[in-house]
Amino acid sequence: MERSWRHIDTGKVLYDLTELSGSRARASIDPDYMRPLPATDAMHDIDTAPLSEPDTGAMTPAAVAWLRQHLGQDAAALPARR
């Protein structure tokens, strides 16, 4: 999710998203058409992501999103590579 905003006419909250599989921007997405990812599925994807793969396309979207979030915050906080 890039941002959320309120439509000026309807007052409804909409979202601007970036599709992780192709880095395509999607604007003005109505939350009624969004499906939340269950936390257990997201954690399984993160825990089993092939982090040694040079191709991030091999990782699931949840793992890529987690990495992007943590790399964007503070790279020093990531665990040391062994």
CSV table of N, CA, C and O in Angstrom, one decimal:
chain,number,residue,atom,x,y,z
A,1,MET,N,0.8,-1.2,0.0
A,1,MET,CA,0.0,0.0,0.0
A,1,MET,C,0.9,1.2,0.0
A,1,MET,O,1.8,1.4,0.8
A,2,GLU,N,0.7,2.1,-0.9
A,2,GLU,CA,1.4,3.3,-1.0
A,2,GLU,C,0.8,4.4,-0.2
A,2,GLU,O,1.5,5.2,0.5
A,3,ARG,N,-0.5,4.6,-0.2
A,3,ARG,CA,-1.2,5.6,0.6
A,3,ARG,C,-2.7,5.3,0.6
A,3,ARG,O,-3.2,4.5,-0.2
A,4,SER,N,-3.3,5.8,1.6
A,4,SER,CA,-4.8,5.8,1.7
A,4,SER,C,-5.3,7.3,1.7
A,4,SER,O,-4.6,8.1,2.2
A,5,TRP,N,-6.4,7.5,1.2
A,5,TRP,CA,-7.0,8.8,1.1
A,5,TRP,C,-8.5,8.8,1.1
A,5,TRP,O,-9.1,7.7,0.8
A,6,ARG,N,-9.1,9.9,1.4
A,6,ARG,CA,-10.6,10.0,1.4
A,6,ARG,C,-11.1,10.7,0.1
A,6,ARG,O,-10.6,11.8,-0.2
A,7,HIS,N,-12.0,10.0,-0.6
A,7,HIS,CA,-12.6,10.6,-1.8
A,7,HIS,C,-13.3,11.9,-1.4
A,7,HIS,O,-14.1,11.9,-0.5
A,8,ILE,N,-13.1,13.0,-2.2
A,8,ILE,CA,-13.6,14.3,-1.8
A,8,ILE,C,-15.1,14.3,-1.9
A,8,ILE,O,-15.8,15.0,-1.1
A,9,ASP,N,-15.7,13.6,-2.9
A,9,ASP,CA,-17.2,13.6,-3.0
A,9,ASP,C,-17.9,12.6,-2.1
A,9,ASP,O,-18.9,13.0,-1.5
A,10,THR,N,-17.4,11.4,-2.0
A,10,THR,CA,-18.1,10.4,-1.3
A,10,THR,C,-17.6,10.2,0.2
A,10,THR,O,-18.4,9.7,1.0
A,11,GLY,N,-16.4,10.7,0.4
A,11,GLY,CA,-15.9,10.5,1.8
A,11,GLY,C,-15.3,9.1,2.1
A,11,GLY,O,-14.9,8.8,3.2
A,12,LYS,N,-15.4,8.2,1.1
A,12,LYS,CA,-15.0,6.9,1.3
A,12,LYS,C,-13.4,6.8,1.2
A,12,LYS,O,-12.8,7.5,0.4
A,13,VAL,N,-12.8,6.0,2.1
A,13,VAL,CA,-11.4,5.8,2.1
A,13,VAL,C,-11.0,4.9,0.9
A,13,VAL,O,-11.6,3.8,0.7
A,14,LEU,N,-10.1,5.3,0.1
A,14,LEU,CA,-9.6,4.5,-1.0
A,14,LEU,C,-8.1,4.3,-0.8
A,14,LEU,O,-7.4,5.0,0.0
A,15,TYR,N,-7.5,3.4,-1.6
A,15,TYR,CA,-6.1,3.0,-1.5
A,15,TYR,C,-5.4,3.1,-2.8
A,15,TYR,O,-6.0,2.7,-3.8
A,16,ASP,N,-4.1,3.5,-2.8
A,16,ASP,CA,-3.3,3.4,-3.9
A,16,ASP,C,-2.3,2.3,-3.6
A,16,ASP,O,-1.6,2.4,-2.5
A,17,LEU,N,-2.2,1.3,-4.5
A,17,LEU,CA,-1.4,0.1,-4.2
A,17,LEU,C,-0.3,0.0,-5.3
A,17,LEU,O,-0.4,0.5,-6.4
A,18,THR,N,0.7,-0.8,-4.9
A,18,THR,CA,1.7,-1.2,-5.9
A,18,THR,C,1.7,-2.7,-5.9
A,18,THR,O,1.8,-3.4,-4.9
A,19,GLU,N,1.5,-3.3,-7.1
A,19,GLU,CA,1.4,-4.7,-7.3
A,19,GLU,C,2.8,-5.2,-7.2
A,19,GLU,O,3.7,-4.9,-8.0
A,20,LEU,N,3.1,-6.1,-6.2
A,20,LEU,CA,4.5,-6.6,-6.0
A,20,LEU,C,5.0,-7.4,-7.1
A,20,LEU,O,6.2,-7.4,-7.4
A,21,SER,N,4.2,-8.2,-7.7
A,21,SER,CA,4.6,-9.1,-8.7
A,21,SER,C,5.1,-8.4,-10.0
A,21,SER,O,6.0,-8.9,-10.7
A,22,GLY,N,4.6,-7.2,-10.3
A,22,GLY,CA,5.1,-6.5,-11.5
A,22,GLY,C,5.4,-5.1,-11.2
A,22,GLY,O,5.6,-4.3,-12.2
A,23,SER,N,5.3,-4.6,-10.0
A,23,SER,CA,5.6,-3.2,-9.6
A,23,SER,C,4.7,-2.2,-10.4
A,23,SER,O,5.1,-1.1,-10.7
A,24,ARG,N,3.5,-2.7,-10.7
A,24,ARG,CA,2.5,-1.8,-11.3
A,24,ARG,C,1.7,-1.0,-10.3
A,24,ARG,O,1.3,-1.6,-9.3
A,25,ALA,N,1.5,0.2,-10.5
A,25,ALA,CA,0.7,1.1,-9.6
A,25,ALA,C,-0.8,0.8,-9.9
A,25,ALA,O,-1.2,0.7,-11.1
A,26,ARG,N,-1.6,0.8,-8.8
A,26,ARG,CA,-3.0,0.6,-8.9
A,26,ARG,C,-3.6,1.7,-8.0
A,26,ARG,O,-3.3,1.8,-6.8
A,27,ALA,N,-4.4,2.6,-8.6
A,27,ALA,CA,-4.9,3.8,-7.9
A,27,ALA,C,-6.4,3.7,-7.6
A,27,ALA,O,-7.1,3.0,-8.3
A,28,SER,N,-6.8,4.3,-6.5
A,28,SER,CA,-8.2,4.4,-6.2
A,28,SER,C,-8.9,3.1,-5.9
A,28,SER,O,-10.0,2.8,-6.4
A,29,ILE,N,-8.3,2.2,-5.2
A,29,ILE,CA,-8.8,0.9,-5.0
A,29,ILE,C,-9.8,0.9,-3.8
A,29,ILE,O,-9.5,1.4,-2.7
A,30,ASP,N,-11.0,0.5,-4.1
A,30,ASP,CA,-12.1,0.4,-3.1
A,30,ASP,C,-11.8,-0.7,-2.1
A,30,ASP,O,-11.6,-1.9,-2.6
A,31,PRO,N,-11.8,-0.5,-0.8
A,31,PRO,CA,-11.5,-1.6,0.1
A,31,PRO,C,-12.5,-2.7,0.1
A,31,PRO,O,-12.2,-3.8,0.5
A,32,ASP,N,-13.7,-2.5,-0.5
A,32,ASP,CA,-14.7,-3.5,-0.6
A,32,ASP,C,-14.2,-4.6,-1.6
A,32,ASP,O,-14.7,-5.7,-1.5
A,33,TYR,N,-13.2,-4.3,-2.4
A,33,TYR,CA,-12.7,-5.2,-3.4
A,33,TYR,C,-11.4,-5.8,-3.0
A,33,TYR,O,-10.7,-6.4,-3.8
A,34,MET,N,-10.9,-5.5,-1.8
A,34,MET,CA,-9.7,-6.0,-1.3
A,34,MET,C,-9.9,-7.2,-0.3
A,34,MET,O,-10.9,-7.2,0.4
A,35,ARG,N,-9.1,-8.2,-0.4
A,35,ARG,CA,-9.2,-9.4,0.5
A,35,ARG,C,-8.0,-9.4,1.4
A,35,ARG,O,-6.8,-9.5,1.0
A,36,PRO,N,-8.2,-9.3,2.7
A,36,PRO,CA,-7.1,-9.3,3.6
A,36,PRO,C,-6.4,-10.7,3.6
A,36,PRO,O,-7.1,-11.7,3.5
A,37,LEU,N,-5.1,-10.7,3.7
A,37,LEU,CA,-4.3,-12.0,3.8
A,37,LEU,C,-4.3,-12.4,5.3
A,37,LEU,O,-3.9,-11.7,6.1
A,38,PRO,N,-4.7,-13.7,5.5
A,38,PRO,CA,-4.7,-14.2,6.9
A,38,PRO,C,-3.3,-14.1,7.4
A,38,PRO,O,-2.3,-14.4,6.7
A,39,ALA,N,-3.1,-13.7,8.7
A,39,ALA,CA,-1.8,-13.6,9.3
A,39,ALA,C,-1.0,-14.9,9.3
A,39,ALA,O,0.2,-14.8,9.0
A,40,THR,N,-1.6,-16.0,9.5
A,40,THR,CA,-0.9,-17.3,9.4
A,40,THR,C,-0.3,-17.5,8.1
A,40,THR,O,0.8,-18.0,7.9
A,41,ASP,N,-1.0,-17.2,7.0
A,41,ASP,CA,-0.5,-17.4,5.6
A,41,ASP,C,0.7,-16.4,5.4
A,41,ASP,O,1.7,-16.8,4.8
A,42,ALA,N,0.5,-15.2,5.8
A,42,ALA,CA,1.6,-14.2,5.6
A,42,ALA,C,2.9,-14.7,6.3
A,42,ALA,O,4.0,-14.6,5.8
A,43,MET,N,2.7,-15.1,7.6
A,43,MET,CA,3.9,-15.5,8.4
A,43,MET,C,4.5,-16.8,7.7
A,43,MET,O,5.8,-16.9,7.7
A,44,HIS,N,3.7,-17.7,7.2
A,44,HIS,CA,4.3,-18.9,6.6
A,44,HIS,C,5.1,-18.5,5.4
A,44,HIS,O,6.2,-19.0,5.1
A,45,ASP,N,4.6,-17.6,4.6
A,45,ASP,CA,5.3,-17.1,3.4
A,45,ASP,C,6.6,-16.5,3.8
A,45,ASP,O,7.6,-16.7,3.1
A,46,ILE,N,6.6,-15.7,4.8
A,46,ILE,CA,7.8,-15.0,5.3
A,46,ILE,C,8.8,-16.0,5.8
A,46,ILE,O,10.0,-16.0,5.5
A,47,ASP,N,8.3,-17.0,6.6
A,47,ASP,CA,9.2,-18.0,7.2
A,47,ASP,C,9.8,-18.9,6.2
A,47,ASP,O,10.9,-19.4,6.4
A,48,THR,N,9.2,-19.2,5.1
A,48,THR,CA,9.7,-20.1,4.1
A,48,THR,C,10.2,-19.5,2.8
A,48,THR,O,10.5,-20.2,1.9
A,49,ALA,N,10.3,-18.2,2.8
A,49,ALA,CA,10.9,-17.5,1.6
A,49,ALA,C,12.3,-17.9,1.4
A,49,ALA,O,13.1,-18.0,2.3
A,50,PRO,N,12.6,-18.1,0.1
A,50,PRO,CA,14.0,-18.5,-0.3
A,50,PRO,C,14.9,-17.3,-0.3
A,50,PRO,O,15.2,-16.7,-1.4
A,51,LEU,N,15.3,-16.8,0.8
A,51,LEU,CA,16.1,-15.6,0.9
A,51,LEU,C,17.4,-15.6,0.3
A,51,LEU,O,18.0,-14.6,0.0
A,52,SER,N,17.9,-16.8,0.0
A,52,SER,CA,19.2,-16.9,-0.6
A,52,SER,C,19.1,-16.8,-2.2
A,52,SER,O,20.1,-16.7,-2.9
A,53,GLU,N,17.9,-16.8,-2.7
A,53,GLU,CA,17.7,-16.7,-4.1
A,53,GLU,C,18.0,-15.3,-4.6
A,53,GLU,O,17.6,-14.3,-4.0
A,54,PRO,N,18.8,-15.1,-5.7
A,54,PRO,CA,19.1,-13.8,-6.2
A,54,PRO,C,17.8,-13.1,-6.8
A,54,PRO,O,17.7,-11.9,-6.9
A,55,ASP,N,16.9,-14.0,-7.2
A,55,ASP,CA,15.7,-13.5,-7.9
A,55,ASP,C,14.6,-13.3,-6.9
A,55,ASP,O,14.0,-14.3,-6.4
A,56,THR,N,14.2,-12.1,-6.7
A,56,THR,CA,13.1,-11.8,-5.7
A,56,THR,C,11.8,-12.3,-6.2
A,56,THR,O,10.9,-12.4,-5.4
A,57,GLY,N,11.7,-12.6,-7.5
A,57,GLY,CA,10.4,-13.2,-8.0
A,57,GLY,C,10.1,-14.5,-7.5
A,57,GLY,O,9.0,-15.0,-7.5
A,58,ALA,N,11.2,-15.2,-6.9
A,58,ALA,CA,11.0,-16.5,-6.3
A,58,ALA,C,10.4,-16.4,-5.0
A,58,ALA,O,9.9,-17.4,-4.4
A,59,MET,N,10.4,-15.2,-4.4
A,59,MET,CA,9.8,-15.0,-3.1
A,59,MET,C,8.3,-14.7,-3.2
A,59,MET,O,7.9,-14.2,-4.2
A,60,THR,N,7.6,-15.0,-2.2
A,60,THR,CA,6.2,-14.7,-2.2
A,60,THR,C,6.0,-13.2,-1.9
A,60,THR,O,6.9,-12.5,-1.4
A,61,PRO,N,4.9,-12.6,-2.3
A,61,PRO,CA,4.6,-11.2,-2.1
A,61,PRO,C,4.7,-10.8,-0.6
A,61,PRO,O,5.2,-9.7,-0.3
A,62,ALA,N,4.3,-11.7,0.3
A,62,ALA,CA,4.4,-11.3,1.7
A,62,ALA,C,5.8,-11.2,2.2
A,62,ALA,O,6.2,-10.3,2.9
A,63,ALA,N,6.7,-12.1,1.7
A,63,ALA,CA,8.1,-12.0,2.1
A,63,ALA,C,8.7,-10.8,1.5
A,63,ALA,O,9.5,-10.1,2.2
A,64,VAL,N,8.4,-10.5,0.3
A,64,VAL,CA,9.0,-9.3,-0.3
A,64,VAL,C,8.5,-8.0,0.4
A,64,VAL,O,9.3,-7.1,0.7
A,65,ALA,N,7.3,-8.0,0.7
A,65,ALA,CA,6.7,-6.8,1.5
A,65,ALA,C,7.4,-6.7,2.8
A,65,ALA,O,7.7,-5.5,3.2
A,66,TRP,N,7.6,-7.8,3.5
A,66,TRP,CA,8.3,-7.7,4.8
A,66,TRP,C,9.7,-7.2,4.6
A,66,TRP,O,10.2,-6.3,5.4
A,67,LEU,N,10.4,-7.7,3.7
A,67,LEU,CA,11.8,-7.2,3.4
A,67,LEU,C,11.8,-5.8,3.1
A,67,LEU,O,12.7,-5.0,3.6
A,68,ARG,N,11.0,-5.3,2.2
A,68,ARG,CA,10.9,-3.9,1.8
A,68,ARG,C,10.7,-3.0,3.0
A,68,ARG,O,11.3,-2.0,3.2
A,69,GLN,N,9.7,-3.4,3.9
A,69,GLN,CA,9.4,-2.6,5.0
A,69,GLN,C,10.6,-2.5,6.0
A,69,GLN,O,10.9,-1.4,6.4
A,70,HIS,N,11.3,-3.6,6.2
A,70,HIS,CA,12.4,-3.6,7.2
A,70,HIS,C,13.6,-3.0,6.6
A,70,HIS,O,14.4,-2.3,7.3
A,71,LEU,N,13.9,-3.1,5.3
A,71,LEU,CA,15.0,-2.5,4.7
A,71,LEU,C,14.8,-1.0,4.6
A,71,LEU,O,15.8,-0.2,4.7
A,72,GLY,N,13.6,-0.6,4.4
A,72,GLY,CA,13.3,0.9,4.4
A,72,GLY,C,13.4,1.5,5.7
A,72,GLY,O,13.7,2.7,5.8
A,73,GLN,N,13.2,0.8,6.8
A,73,GLN,CA,13.3,1.4,8.1
A,73,GLN,C,14.7,1.6,8.6
A,73,GLN,O,15.2,2.7,8.9
A,74,ASP,N,15.4,0.5,8.8
A,74,ASP,CA,16.7,0.5,9.3
A,74,ASP,C,17.5,-0.8,9.0
A,74,ASP,O,17.2,-1.8,9.6
A,75,ALA,N,18.3,-0.7,8.0
A,75,ALA,CA,19.0,-1.9,7.5
A,75,ALA,C,19.9,-2.5,8.6
A,75,ALA,O,20.2,-3.7,8.7
A,76,ALA,N,20.4,-1.6,9.6
A,76,ALA,CA,21.2,-2.1,10.6
A,76,ALA,C,20.5,-3.0,11.6
A,76,ALA,O,21.1,-3.8,12.3
A,77,ALA,N,19.2,-2.9,11.6
A,77,ALA,CA,18.4,-3.7,12.6
A,77,ALA,C,18.1,-5.2,12.0
A,77,ALA,O,17.7,-6.0,12.8
A,78,LEU,N,18.5,-5.4,10.8
A,78,LEU,CA,18.3,-6.8,10.2
A,78,LEU,C,19.4,-7.7,10.8
A,78,LEU,O,20.5,-7.3,11.2
A,79,PRO,N,19.0,-9.0,11.0
A,79,PRO,CA,20.0,-9.9,11.5
A,79,PRO,C,21.2,-10.0,10.6
A,79,PRO,O,21.1,-9.9,9.4
A,80,ALA,N,22.4,-10.3,11.2
A,80,ALA,CA,23.6,-10.5,10.4
A,80,ALA,C,23.6,-11.7,9.5
A,80,ALA,O,23.0,-12.7,9.9
A,81,ARG,N,24.1,-11.6,8.4
A,81,ARG,CA,24.1,-12.7,7.4
A,81,ARG,C,25.2,-13.7,7.8
A,81,ARG,O,26.3,-13.3,8.2
A,82,ARG,N,24.9,-15.0,7.8
A,82,ARG,CA,25.8,-16.0,8.2
A,82,ARG,C,26.5,-16.6,7.1
A,82,ARG,O,26.1,-16.8,6.1
